Amino acid sequence: MNLLPLRLMATTGVIALIMAAAPAASASANGGWSSAWATAHQHPRAGNEWEGANWSPSGFAQQSVRQVVRVSAGGSRVRIRLSNLYGTGPLRLAGATIARAAEAAAVRPGTARVLRFRGSQAATIPAGRVATSDAVPLATRPLEKLTVTLYFAEPTGPATFHEGGLTTSYLATGDRRFDLDGRAFAGATSHSWYFLAGVDVGGRVKGSVVAFGDSITDGAITTPGADNRYPDELAERLVAAGKHVGVVNAGINGNMLLADSPCFAGEKGLARFERDALGQPGVRTVIVLEGINDIGLGGKDSLCGKVPAVTVSGLIEGHRQLIRAAHARGIKIIGATLTPMKGNPYYYNALNEAARDDLNHWIRTSGEYDAVADLDRALANPDDPDAMLPAYAAADLLHPNDAGMKAIAATVEARLR
C-alpha cells in the first residue's frame, strides 16, 4: 500500500560470520532469546521527494550510522542482528555499540556496550546473509529505547534497508560509536533503518509475536516518531497486562502476498514469510494481514511494472501456504481480515470490494487459521460497512490513523488470549 505521496575502535581481525535466520518455536529453543524489535528489509532503491533522505543506493564509507529502536520486551542481556540480504558483495562492519537512548542522537552515559561478533569487534557479512552479535549484559525494560551505532570504515555498497521506519536515523563522518551527546550526528537524518534487522533480549521474556503484513502493519500514515503502529500499540497493551512477550513488526509498505515488488515494496509475502516471520528468535504467534495490495493493484501498472491480476482462490491458496508453513514449525497463526477501503479512489471499486468480501469470508469461516482477528468489522462504519469508521480513517480512507491502530491492537490482543 501507500503508493501515492500521502505523507510520510575496530580490531584488525575481520572475520566472516555467516548465520542465516533460523526459525524457532520458543525462546528456550534459541538459548532463551526472543526478538524484541525487528524490521523487514527491502532492496536498496532510490527515494522520492515526499519520502525524504534515503541513503540505501550509495550506502556508507568512513561513516557511523546511529539508529534508535524501541524494544517491546525487557531482559538482562541483548544482541543485535545485521542483514546484508540485498548486498552486492561482502559487508564489512568495523565496529558497533548499543546503548540506552537519550534525546535524539544522544545516549545515556555509562550504558554503551561494545558489540562483538564471535569475539571480534569487526565482522564481514557475505551478501545474502545475516550476522548475529555476541550477547552483552545490558538490563533493558519493556518499551525502552535503545541506540545502535554502526561504523563502516570501508564502502558498504548499496544498503539493505527498511524504507518506512517512521523514525529518525542519524549519520556522521568517522567513528562515532562512543559519542554521548550526538552533536556529530546533527547534520544528516533519514526516516529509514539500514542493515539493522533485529534486537533480541534474553531473560524473563517468553517468546515473541510477529505482525506480518503490508503498510497497515508497517504503520503508514501514523504519526512519525510516536510509535503508534498497531504492533507498538499491541506491545503496550501486553506490557500493561503484565505479559513478558516481545512484539515485532514485519510489515512493508506496499507489500503483496503473491507478487514481488523489488523496486518499492519488497519480496512477496510468500517468499519472505519464512525469513521475516517464522525466522524471528522465539516466535510463538504470527498475525497475518496481507492481500489488499494484491486486490487493489492487480492488473495495474505500478512502480515495478504491471502487477499480475489475482483471483480470490489464488489469494486463499497463498494464505494456506502461510498457514502450512507456520503449523510445520508448531507456531500459532492468526488471520486478520482486510480492512475497509471504500472511498479510496485508487483501490476501491465494485469488483475489488467483492474480492475483499470473499477473502474475508474465507478467513472468518474456513477454520484454517488458528484464530481470526476481524479487523474489517472492528474498523467498519456501522452505517456503511464497506467504509472505515471516520474516527479511525486516515485521509486516504484506506489506512487507519492513530486511533484506528489502537482499535486494531485491541482486536488482535483479544485473539492472543
Short mmCIF file of C-alpha atoms in Angstrom, two decimals:
data_model
loop_
_atom_site.label_atom_id
_atom_site.label_comp_id
_atom_site.label_asym_id
_atom_site.label_seq_id
_atom_site.Cartn_x
_atom_site.Cartn_y
_atom_site.Cartn_z
CA MET A 1 0.00 0.00 0.00
CA ASN A 2 0.99 3.64 0.27
CA LEU A 3 2.00 4.05 -3.38
CA LEU A 4 0.99 7.70 -3.52
CA PRO A 5 2.75 10.65 -1.80
CA LEU A 6 0.25 10.84 1.05
CA ARG A 7 2.61 11.64 3.87
CA LEU A 8 5.36 10.21 5.28
CA MET A 9 37.97 1.15 17.61
CA ALA A 10 37.93 -1.57 15.12
CA THR A 11 40.18 -4.67 15.50
CA THR A 12 42.19 -5.95 12.58
CA GLY A 13 40.87 -9.48 12.89
CA VAL A 14 37.96 -9.23 10.50
CA ILE A 15 36.00 -12.47 10.45
CA ALA A 16 33.44 -13.87 8.10
CA LEU A 17 30.29 -14.55 10.05
CA ILE A 18 27.54 -16.45 8.32
CA MET A 19 24.27 -17.01 10.08
CA ALA A 20 21.08 -17.45 8.15
CA ALA A 21 17.95 -16.62 10.09
CA ALA A 22 16.84 -19.81 11.84
CA PRO A 23 13.27 -20.48 12.90
CA ALA A 24 12.35 -21.23 16.50
CA ALA A 25 9.07 -22.04 18.11
CA SER A 26 10.10 -20.94 21.60
CA ALA A 27 12.61 -18.79 23.44
CA SER A 28 14.15 -21.86 25.08
CA ALA A 29 14.88 -23.31 21.64
CA ASN A 30 17.07 -20.25 20.98
CA GLY A 31 19.05 -20.30 24.21
CA GLY A 32 16.46 -18.09 25.87
CA TRP A 33 16.48 -15.40 23.18
CA SER A 34 13.38 -13.65 21.90
CA SER A 35 13.06 -10.90 19.35
CA ALA A 36 12.10 -7.61 20.98
CA TRP A 37 12.42 -5.43 17.89
CA ALA A 38 12.74 -6.29 14.24
CA THR A 39 12.06 -4.95 10.79
CA ALA A 40 11.58 -6.49 7.35
CA HIS A 41 14.15 -5.50 4.77
CA GLN A 42 13.89 -4.26 1.20
CA HIS A 43 16.15 -3.93 -1.84
CA PRO A 44 18.18 -0.70 -1.97
CA ARG A 45 16.35 1.78 -4.14
CA ALA A 46 16.20 5.44 -4.99
CA GLY A 47 13.94 7.57 -2.85
CA ASN A 48 11.21 10.04 -3.69
CA GLU A 49 10.97 13.66 -2.69
CA TRP A 50 7.95 13.01 -0.47
CA GLU A 51 9.79 10.24 1.40
CA GLY A 52 12.84 12.26 2.45
CA ALA A 53 16.51 11.25 2.67
CA ASN A 54 17.27 7.72 1.53
CA TRP A 55 20.86 6.50 1.93
CA SER A 56 20.33 2.98 0.57
CA PRO A 57 21.60 3.42 -3.03
CA SER A 58 25.03 4.81 -2.04
CA GLY A 59 25.48 3.10 1.32
CA PHE A 60 28.23 4.28 3.68
CA ALA A 61 32.02 4.75 3.87
CA GLN A 62 34.06 6.12 6.80
CA GLN A 63 30.75 6.91 8.44
CA SER A 64 28.77 5.98 11.53
CA VAL A 65 25.06 5.25 11.34
CA ARG A 66 23.15 5.71 14.60
CA GLN A 67 19.68 4.14 14.82
CA VAL A 68 17.13 4.24 17.63
CA VAL A 69 14.62 1.45 18.23
CA ARG A 70 12.03 0.76 20.92
CA VAL A 71 12.19 -2.78 22.32
CA SER A 72 8.86 -4.37 23.14
CA ALA A 73 10.22 -6.60 25.91
CA GLY A 74 12.96 -6.31 28.54
CA GLY A 75 15.74 -8.60 29.66
CA SER A 76 19.16 -8.87 31.23
CA ARG A 77 21.18 -9.21 28.02
CA VAL A 78 20.90 -8.11 24.41
CA ARG A 79 22.26 -8.89 20.97
CA ILE A 80 21.64 -7.48 17.50
CA ARG A 81 21.16 -8.94 14.05
CA LEU A 82 22.56 -7.26 10.93
CA SER A 83 21.42 -8.11 7.41
CA ASN A 84 23.25 -7.93 4.09
CA LEU A 85 20.33 -9.62 2.39
CA TYR A 86 20.41 -7.47 -0.74
CA GLY A 87 24.10 -6.58 -0.75
CA THR A 88 26.13 -6.79 -3.94
CA GLY A 89 29.21 -8.01 -2.05
CA PRO A 90 30.51 -8.60 1.48
CA LEU A 91 29.50 -6.04 4.09
CA ARG A 92 32.48 -5.09 6.26
CA LEU A 93 31.50 -3.75 9.65
CA ALA A 94 34.36 -2.04 11.52
CA GLY A 95 32.50 -1.96 14.85
CA ALA A 96 29.24 -1.41 16.65
CA THR A 97 27.85 -0.34 20.02
CA ILE A 98 24.49 -0.48 21.75
CA ALA A 99 23.35 1.89 24.49
CA ARG A 100 20.27 3.27 26.18
CA ALA A 101 18.90 6.14 24.16
CA ALA A 102 18.71 9.71 25.41
CA GLU A 103 17.30 12.62 23.42
CA ALA A 104 17.65 12.49 19.63
CA ALA A 105 21.08 11.02 18.74
CA ALA A 106 22.45 11.23 22.30
CA VAL A 107 22.94 8.16 24.51
CA ARG A 108 22.87 7.75 28.27
CA PRO A 109 26.32 7.96 29.91
CA GLY A 110 27.67 4.68 31.20
CA THR A 111 25.33 2.50 29.15
CA ALA A 112 27.28 1.96 25.91
CA ARG A 113 28.35 -1.62 25.27
CA VAL A 114 30.78 -2.77 22.57
CA LEU A 115 29.18 -5.38 20.35
CA ARG A 116 31.35 -8.27 19.21
CA PHE A 117 30.90 -10.96 16.60
CA ARG A 118 32.46 -14.24 17.69
CA GLY A 119 34.77 -12.23 19.90
CA SER A 120 35.80 -9.65 17.32
CA GLN A 121 34.66 -6.06 17.07
CA ALA A 122 34.66 -6.34 13.28
CA ALA A 123 32.72 -8.68 11.05
CA THR A 124 32.32 -9.43 7.37
CA ILE A 125 28.80 -10.42 6.36
CA PRO A 126 28.54 -12.10 2.95
CA ALA A 127 25.86 -10.96 0.54
CA GLY A 128 22.53 -12.57 1.30
CA ARG A 129 23.43 -13.36 4.92
CA VAL A 130 22.61 -12.24 8.45
CA ALA A 131 25.12 -11.82 11.31
CA THR A 132 24.17 -12.07 14.98
CA SER A 133 26.31 -10.36 17.59
CA ASP A 134 27.55 -11.96 20.78
CA ALA A 135 25.44 -11.31 23.86
CA VAL A 136 26.24 -8.30 26.02
CA PRO A 137 24.91 -7.65 29.53
CA LEU A 138 22.52 -4.70 29.41
CA ALA A 139 19.39 -4.64 31.52
CA THR A 140 16.51 -3.33 29.46
CA ARG A 141 12.89 -2.53 30.26
CA PRO A 142 9.89 -3.13 28.03
CA LEU A 143 9.19 -0.18 25.73
CA GLU A 144 12.64 1.29 26.37
CA LYS A 145 14.54 2.90 23.51
CA LEU A 146 17.99 1.62 22.60
CA THR A 147 20.54 3.16 20.26
CA VAL A 148 22.67 1.06 17.90
CA THR A 149 25.67 2.72 16.26
CA LEU A 150 27.36 1.02 13.30
CA TYR A 151 30.75 2.17 11.96
CA PHE A 152 31.75 1.38 8.39
CA ALA A 153 35.38 2.20 7.56
CA GLU A 154 35.14 0.77 4.04
CA PRO A 155 32.45 1.38 1.41
CA THR A 156 29.43 -0.81 2.04
CA GLY A 157 27.89 -0.65 -1.39
CA PRO A 158 24.11 -0.32 -1.61
CA ALA A 159 22.46 -0.82 1.76
CA THR A 160 19.81 -3.37 2.66
CA PHE A 161 17.21 -1.26 4.43
CA HIS A 162 13.63 -0.71 5.56
CA GLU A 163 12.21 2.41 3.98
CA GLY A 164 9.17 3.30 6.08
CA GLY A 165 10.70 3.49 9.54
CA LEU A 166 8.63 6.46 10.78
CA THR A 167 11.76 7.18 12.81
CA THR A 168 14.91 9.29 12.78
CA SER A 169 18.22 7.65 11.94
CA TYR A 170 21.45 9.64 12.08
CA LEU A 171 24.67 9.81 10.07
CA ALA A 172 28.12 11.21 10.96
CA THR A 173 31.59 11.17 9.45
CA GLY A 174 34.18 8.97 11.15
CA ASP A 175 33.99 6.54 14.04
CA ARG A 176 31.35 7.96 16.39
CA ARG A 177 30.33 4.77 18.19
CA PHE A 178 31.23 6.17 21.61
CA ASP A 179 29.90 9.73 21.20
CA LEU A 180 27.49 10.59 24.02
CA ASP A 181 25.95 13.92 23.08
CA GLY A 182 25.12 13.14 19.47
CA ARG A 183 26.21 16.53 18.14
CA ALA A 184 28.27 14.95 15.38
CA PHE A 185 25.04 13.40 14.03
CA ALA A 186 23.08 16.65 13.79
CA GLY A 187 23.66 17.28 10.09
CA ALA A 188 22.14 14.25 8.39
CA THR A 189 18.98 12.30 9.18
CA SER A 190 16.77 9.72 7.50
CA HIS A 191 13.42 8.11 8.29
CA SER A 192 14.64 4.59 7.41
CA TRP A 193 16.59 1.75 9.07
CA TYR A 194 19.81 0.43 7.48
CA PHE A 195 21.28 -3.09 7.86
CA LEU A 196 19.75 -3.45 11.35
CA ALA A 197 17.40 -6.43 11.24
CA GLY A 198 16.65 -7.14 14.89
CA VAL A 199 17.34 -6.64 18.58
CA ASP A 200 16.92 -9.72 20.75
CA VAL A 201 16.69 -9.89 24.53
CA GLY A 202 17.32 -12.71 26.97
CA GLY A 203 15.86 -13.04 30.43
CA ARG A 204 12.23 -13.07 31.52
CA VAL A 205 10.71 -12.69 28.08
CA LYS A 206 8.66 -15.68 26.98
CA GLY A 207 8.78 -15.63 23.20
CA SER A 208 7.55 -13.22 20.58
CA VAL A 209 4.54 -12.30 18.49
CA VAL A 210 5.23 -11.32 14.88
CA ALA A 211 2.94 -8.95 12.99
CA PHE A 212 3.31 -9.77 9.30
CA GLY A 213 1.80 -7.64 6.58
CA ASP A 214 1.81 -4.53 4.44
CA SER A 215 1.61 -0.79 5.11
CA ILE A 216 -1.15 -1.09 7.71
CA THR A 217 1.15 -3.31 9.78
CA ASP A 218 4.11 -1.07 8.92
CA GLY A 219 2.18 1.92 10.29
CA ALA A 220 1.90 4.11 7.20
CA ILE A 221 0.27 7.48 7.81
CA THR A 222 0.51 7.20 11.60
CA THR A 223 2.35 9.94 13.47
CA PRO A 224 6.10 9.72 12.76
CA GLY A 225 8.27 9.13 15.83
CA ALA A 226 5.28 8.35 18.06
CA ASP A 227 5.35 4.52 17.96
CA ASN A 228 1.66 4.35 17.07
CA ARG A 229 1.84 1.44 14.62
CA TYR A 230 -0.54 -1.32 15.65
CA PRO A 231 2.29 -3.69 16.73
CA ASP A 232 3.56 -0.88 19.01
CA GLU A 233 0.10 -0.42 20.47
CA LEU A 234 -0.19 -4.19 20.92
CA ALA A 235 3.14 -4.27 22.77
CA GLU A 236 1.90 -1.53 25.10
CA ARG A 237 -1.27 -3.47 25.85
CA LEU A 238 0.67 -6.66 26.61
CA VAL A 239 3.09 -4.80 28.88
CA ALA A 240 0.15 -3.23 30.74
CA ALA A 241 -1.30 -6.72 31.18
CA GLY A 242 1.96 -7.98 32.68
CA LYS A 243 2.81 -10.22 29.72
CA HIS A 244 6.53 -10.78 29.13
CA VAL A 245 6.21 -11.23 25.37
CA GLY A 246 8.02 -9.46 22.55
CA VAL A 247 6.10 -7.96 19.65
CA VAL A 248 7.88 -7.31 16.37
CA ASN A 249 6.81 -5.65 13.14
CA ALA A 250 7.39 -7.47 9.84
CA GLY A 251 5.28 -5.15 7.70
CA ILE A 252 6.44 -3.45 4.50
CA ASN A 253 4.66 -0.59 2.78
CA GLY A 254 3.04 -1.78 -0.43
CA ASN A 255 3.80 -5.46 0.19
CA MET A 256 1.78 -8.06 -1.68
CA LEU A 257 1.16 -11.69 -0.83
CA LEU A 258 1.59 -13.11 -4.34
CA ALA A 259 3.72 -10.62 -6.32
CA ASP A 260 7.25 -9.27 -5.84
CA SER A 261 7.86 -5.53 -5.91
CA PRO A 262 11.66 -5.17 -5.59
CA CYS A 263 11.73 -1.52 -6.61
CA PHE A 264 9.24 -0.49 -3.95
CA ALA A 265 7.52 -2.96 -1.65
CA GLY A 266 9.87 -5.89 -1.20
CA GLU A 267 9.60 -9.58 -1.90
CA LYS A 268 6.13 -11.11 -1.95
CA GLY A 269 4.76 -12.34 1.34
CA LEU A 270 5.03 -15.97 0.28
CA ALA A 271 8.77 -15.58 -0.35
CA ARG A 272 9.66 -13.65 2.81
CA PHE A 273 7.39 -15.34 5.35
CA GLU A 274 9.92 -17.97 6.46
CA ARG A 275 12.61 -15.33 6.98
CA ASP A 276 10.70 -12.34 8.29
CA ALA A 277 8.09 -14.12 10.41
CA LEU A 278 8.99 -17.72 11.21
CA GLY A 279 12.70 -16.86 11.40
CA GLN A 280 12.32 -14.46 14.34
CA PRO A 281 14.00 -15.79 17.52
CA GLY A 282 11.43 -17.11 19.99
CA VAL A 283 8.44 -16.66 17.68
CA ARG A 284 5.28 -18.19 19.14
CA THR A 285 2.50 -16.49 17.19
CA VAL A 286 2.22 -14.78 13.81
CA ILE A 287 -0.56 -12.38 12.79
CA VAL A 288 -1.12 -12.18 9.04
CA LEU A 289 -2.67 -9.12 7.36
CA GLU A 290 -1.98 -9.44 3.63
CA GLY A 291 -3.91 -9.22 0.39
CA ILE A 292 -5.33 -5.72 0.00
CA ASN A 293 -2.49 -4.66 -2.31
CA ASP A 294 -2.87 -7.77 -4.45
CA ILE A 295 -6.52 -6.82 -4.90
CA GLY A 296 -6.04 -3.09 -5.31
CA LEU A 297 -3.03 -3.26 -7.64
CA GLY A 298 -3.80 -6.45 -9.55
CA GLY A 299 -3.73 -5.84 -13.30
CA LYS A 300 -2.42 -2.29 -12.89
CA ASP A 301 0.90 -0.64 -13.66
CA SER A 302 2.98 0.05 -10.55
CA LEU A 303 6.46 1.39 -9.91
CA CYS A 304 7.84 -2.07 -10.75
CA GLY A 305 5.77 -2.67 -13.86
CA LYS A 306 2.44 -4.35 -14.28
CA VAL A 307 1.12 -6.30 -11.29
CA PRO A 308 -0.43 -9.67 -12.19
CA ALA A 309 -4.17 -9.87 -11.80
CA VAL A 310 -5.28 -12.06 -8.89
CA THR A 311 -8.21 -14.26 -8.04
CA VAL A 312 -9.70 -14.90 -4.63
CA SER A 313 -8.88 -18.59 -4.99
CA GLY A 314 -5.25 -17.64 -5.63
CA LEU A 315 -5.18 -15.45 -2.53
CA ILE A 316 -6.75 -18.21 -0.44
CA GLU A 317 -4.10 -20.68 -1.59
CA GLY A 318 -1.44 -18.10 -0.69
CA HIS A 319 -2.84 -17.81 2.82
CA ARG A 320 -2.97 -21.60 3.07
CA GLN A 321 0.73 -21.77 2.25
CA LEU A 322 1.48 -19.42 5.16
CA ILE A 323 -0.71 -21.50 7.49
CA ARG A 324 1.01 -24.74 6.49
CA ALA A 325 4.46 -23.21 6.98
CA ALA A 326 3.60 -21.93 10.47
CA HIS A 327 1.98 -25.19 11.57
CA ALA A 328 5.00 -27.15 10.35
CA ARG A 329 7.04 -25.20 12.93
CA GLY A 330 4.45 -25.54 15.69
CA ILE A 331 3.68 -21.82 15.55
CA LYS A 332 0.21 -20.36 16.08
CA ILE A 333 -1.06 -18.26 13.19
CA ILE A 334 -3.84 -15.69 13.36
CA GLY A 335 -5.58 -14.42 10.24
CA ALA A 336 -6.67 -10.80 10.10
CA THR A 337 -9.50 -9.76 7.80
CA LEU A 338 -8.78 -6.98 5.31
CA THR A 339 -9.86 -3.56 6.49
CA PRO A 340 -12.46 -1.37 4.70
CA MET A 341 -11.34 0.69 1.71
CA LYS A 342 -14.47 2.37 0.32
CA GLY A 343 -13.74 5.91 -0.77
CA ASN A 344 -10.14 5.32 -1.81
CA PRO A 345 -10.08 6.27 -5.49
CA TYR A 346 -7.16 4.04 -6.41
CA TYR A 347 -8.21 0.78 -4.74
CA TYR A 348 -11.98 0.80 -4.36
CA ASN A 349 -14.42 -0.41 -6.99
CA ALA A 350 -17.20 -2.98 -7.03
CA LEU A 351 -15.01 -5.85 -8.25
CA ASN A 352 -12.26 -5.17 -5.73
CA GLU A 353 -14.80 -4.87 -2.93
CA ALA A 354 -16.32 -8.20 -3.87
CA ALA A 355 -12.88 -9.82 -3.78
CA ARG A 356 -12.16 -8.29 -0.37
CA ASP A 357 -15.51 -9.55 0.95
CA ASP A 358 -14.93 -13.06 -0.41
CA LEU A 359 -11.42 -13.32 1.05
CA ASN A 360 -12.65 -12.00 4.40
CA HIS A 361 -15.48 -14.55 4.40
CA TRP A 362 -12.97 -17.37 3.91
CA ILE A 363 -10.66 -16.03 6.66
CA ARG A 364 -13.63 -15.79 9.06
CA THR A 365 -15.35 -19.08 8.33
CA SER A 366 -12.87 -21.63 6.95
CA GLY A 367 -11.41 -22.58 10.33
CA GLU A 368 -7.97 -22.87 8.74
CA TYR A 369 -6.38 -20.10 10.77
CA ASP A 370 -5.94 -20.88 14.48
CA ALA A 371 -7.84 -17.68 15.28
CA VAL A 372 -9.28 -14.70 13.44
CA ALA A 373 -8.80 -11.02 14.23
CA ASP A 374 -11.75 -9.44 12.46
CA LEU A 375 -10.28 -6.05 11.66
CA ASP A 376 -12.87 -5.46 8.95
CA ARG A 377 -15.71 -5.40 11.47
CA ALA A 378 -13.66 -3.68 14.17
CA LEU A 379 -12.92 -0.69 11.92
CA ALA A 380 -16.04 -0.56 9.75
CA ASN A 381 -18.53 2.29 9.78
CA PRO A 382 -21.81 0.75 11.06
CA ASP A 383 -23.74 2.99 8.67
CA ASP A 384 -21.62 1.96 5.68
CA PRO A 385 -19.73 -1.30 6.42
CA ASP A 386 -17.61 -1.15 3.27
CA ALA A 387 -16.08 2.09 4.57
CA MET A 388 -13.83 2.68 7.56
CA LEU A 389 -15.29 4.50 10.55
CA PRO A 390 -14.29 8.16 10.09
CA ALA A 391 -12.75 8.28 13.58
CA TYR A 392 -10.36 5.50 12.52
CA ALA A 393 -9.59 6.54 8.93
CA ALA A 394 -6.64 8.47 7.55
CA ALA A 395 -7.25 10.98 4.77
CA ASP A 396 -6.87 8.35 2.04
CA LEU A 397 -9.76 6.30 3.52
CA LEU A 398 -7.57 3.22 3.13
CA HIS A 399 -5.11 3.37 6.04
CA PRO A 400 -6.10 3.58 9.71
CA ASN A 401 -5.00 6.65 11.65
CA ASP A 402 -3.51 6.52 15.17
CA ALA A 403 -6.91 5.78 16.71
CA GLY A 404 -7.53 3.06 14.16
CA MET A 405 -4.22 1.44 15.09
CA LYS A 406 -5.33 1.33 18.73
CA ALA A 407 -8.52 -0.41 17.65
CA ILE A 408 -6.55 -2.96 15.65
CA ALA A 409 -4.28 -3.67 18.62
CA ALA A 410 -7.27 -4.23 20.92
CA THR A 411 -8.83 -6.63 18.41
CA VAL A 412 -5.61 -8.59 17.96
CA GLU A 413 -4.87 -8.78 21.69
CA ALA A 414 -8.22 -10.45 22.29
CA ARG A 415 -7.20 -13.27 19.93
CA LEU A 416 -3.87 -13.80 21.74
CA ARG A 417 -5.59 -14.89 24.96
#
